[in-house]
Short mmCIF file of C-alpha atoms in Angstrom, two decimals:
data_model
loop_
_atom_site.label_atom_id
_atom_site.label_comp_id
_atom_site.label_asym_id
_atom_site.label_seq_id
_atom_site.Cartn_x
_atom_site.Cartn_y
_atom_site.Cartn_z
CA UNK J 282 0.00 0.00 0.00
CA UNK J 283 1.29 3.59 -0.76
CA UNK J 284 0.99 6.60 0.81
CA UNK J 285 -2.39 8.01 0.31
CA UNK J 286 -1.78 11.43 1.70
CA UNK J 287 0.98 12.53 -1.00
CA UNK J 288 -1.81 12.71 -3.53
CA UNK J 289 -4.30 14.79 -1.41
CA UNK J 290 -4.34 17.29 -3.88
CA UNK J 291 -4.53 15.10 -7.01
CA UNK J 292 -7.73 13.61 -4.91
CA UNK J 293 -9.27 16.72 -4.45
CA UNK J 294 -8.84 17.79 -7.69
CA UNK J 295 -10.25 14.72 -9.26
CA UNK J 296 -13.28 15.50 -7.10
CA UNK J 297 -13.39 19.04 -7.94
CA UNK J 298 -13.90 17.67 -11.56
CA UNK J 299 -17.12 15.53 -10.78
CA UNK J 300 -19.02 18.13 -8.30
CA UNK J 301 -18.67 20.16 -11.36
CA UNK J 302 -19.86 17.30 -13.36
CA UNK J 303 -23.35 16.37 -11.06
CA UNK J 304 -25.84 19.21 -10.82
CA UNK J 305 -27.78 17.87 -8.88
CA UNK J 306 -25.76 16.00 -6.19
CA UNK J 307 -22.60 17.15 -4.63
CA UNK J 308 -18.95 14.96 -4.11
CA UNK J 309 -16.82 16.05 -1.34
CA UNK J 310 -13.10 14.41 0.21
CA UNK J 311 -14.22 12.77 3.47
CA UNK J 312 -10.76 11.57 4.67
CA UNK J 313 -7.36 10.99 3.50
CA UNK J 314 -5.73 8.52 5.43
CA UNK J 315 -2.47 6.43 4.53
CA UNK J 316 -4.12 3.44 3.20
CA UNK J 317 -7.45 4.59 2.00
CA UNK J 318 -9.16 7.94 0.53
CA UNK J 319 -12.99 7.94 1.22
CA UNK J 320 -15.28 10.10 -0.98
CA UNK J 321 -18.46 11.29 -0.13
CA UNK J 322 -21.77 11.52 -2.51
CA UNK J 323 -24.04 13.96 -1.37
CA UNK J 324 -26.67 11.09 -3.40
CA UNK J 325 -25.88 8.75 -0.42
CA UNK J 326 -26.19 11.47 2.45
CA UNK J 327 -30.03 11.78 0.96
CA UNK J 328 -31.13 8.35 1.13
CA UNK J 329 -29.55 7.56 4.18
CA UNK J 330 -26.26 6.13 3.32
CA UNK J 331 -22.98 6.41 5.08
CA UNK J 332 -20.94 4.48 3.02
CA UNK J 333 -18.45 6.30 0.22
CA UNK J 334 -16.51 5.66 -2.44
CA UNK J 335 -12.85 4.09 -1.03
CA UNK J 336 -9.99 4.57 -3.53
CA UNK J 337 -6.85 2.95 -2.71
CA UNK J 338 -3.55 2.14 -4.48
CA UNK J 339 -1.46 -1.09 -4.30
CA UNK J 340 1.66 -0.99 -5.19
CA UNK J 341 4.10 -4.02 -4.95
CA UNK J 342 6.66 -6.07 -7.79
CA UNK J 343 5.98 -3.75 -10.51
CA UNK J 344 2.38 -3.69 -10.14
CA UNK J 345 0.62 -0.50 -9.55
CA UNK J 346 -3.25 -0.67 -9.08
CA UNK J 347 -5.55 2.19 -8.27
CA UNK J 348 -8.77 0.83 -6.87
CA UNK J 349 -12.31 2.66 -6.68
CA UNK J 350 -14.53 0.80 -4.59
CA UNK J 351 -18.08 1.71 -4.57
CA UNK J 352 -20.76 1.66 -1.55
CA UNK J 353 -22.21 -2.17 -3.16
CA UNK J 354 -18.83 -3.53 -3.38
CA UNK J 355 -18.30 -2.89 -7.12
CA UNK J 356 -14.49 -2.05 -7.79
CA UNK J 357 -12.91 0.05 -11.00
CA UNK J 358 -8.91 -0.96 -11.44
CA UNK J 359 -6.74 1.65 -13.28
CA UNK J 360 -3.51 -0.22 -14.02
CA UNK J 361 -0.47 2.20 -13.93
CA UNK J 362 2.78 1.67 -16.08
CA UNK J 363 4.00 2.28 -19.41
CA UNK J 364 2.92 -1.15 -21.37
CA UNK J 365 0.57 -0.02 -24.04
CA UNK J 366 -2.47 -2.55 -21.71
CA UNK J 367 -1.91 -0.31 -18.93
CA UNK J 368 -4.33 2.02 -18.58
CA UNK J 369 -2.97 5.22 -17.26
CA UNK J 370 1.06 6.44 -17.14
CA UNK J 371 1.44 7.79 -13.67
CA UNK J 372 -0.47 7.33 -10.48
CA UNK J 373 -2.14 10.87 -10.66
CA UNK J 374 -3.65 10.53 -13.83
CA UNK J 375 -5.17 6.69 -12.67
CA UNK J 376 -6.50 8.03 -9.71
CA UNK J 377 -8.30 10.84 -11.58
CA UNK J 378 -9.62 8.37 -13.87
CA UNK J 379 -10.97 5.89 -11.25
CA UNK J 380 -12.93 8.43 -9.44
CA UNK J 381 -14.52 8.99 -12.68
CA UNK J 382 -15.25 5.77 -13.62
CA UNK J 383 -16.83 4.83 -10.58
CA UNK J 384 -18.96 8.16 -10.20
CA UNK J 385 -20.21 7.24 -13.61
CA UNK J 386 -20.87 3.85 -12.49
CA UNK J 387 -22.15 4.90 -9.25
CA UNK J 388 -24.93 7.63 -10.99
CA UNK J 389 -26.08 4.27 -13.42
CA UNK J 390 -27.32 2.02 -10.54
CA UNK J 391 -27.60 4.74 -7.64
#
């Protein structure tokens, strides 16, 4: 596990981006811890909810992974490298794209 708190501003950034995105529901940073970021959707406040969206980034051999976890378990990988499969070059630019993917996912079954 890396670090989490060395990309607080690439987190809140990447969140700035979808609050812009949702008009009708805001996204805030809950917490930035070393393990874990949590994410807040103003959707789950409203019905009740306090789960949020956990990003976290492993990290081991090689093998960078940022995770986006959503509230029902379901889980976007960004794979981070410079093979033409991975998915993002650097660990800022995977972490912006997980949050996105997994706000869209979140606003199709939410």
């Amino acid at each position: 596990m890396m670090d989490l708190r060395a990309y607080r501003e690439v987190v809140k950034t990447a969140v700035a981006r979808e609050r812009a995105a949702d008009k009708n529901w805001g996204w805030s940073v809950k917490a930035v811890n070393k393990g874990t970021v949590r994410i807040g959707w103003g959707y789950l406040d409203y019905i009740g909810c306090d789960d949020t969206l956990d990003l976290t980034v492993f990290n081991e051999d090689d093998l960078t992974v940022v995770t986006a976890t959503a509230p029902n378990g379901h889980r976007e990988h960004v794979f981070v490298g410079d093979t033409r499969w991975d998915d993002a070059k650097t660990i800022d630019e995977a972490i912006g794209i997980a949050v996105h993917a997994a706000a869209t996912y979140m606003h199709s079954v939410y």
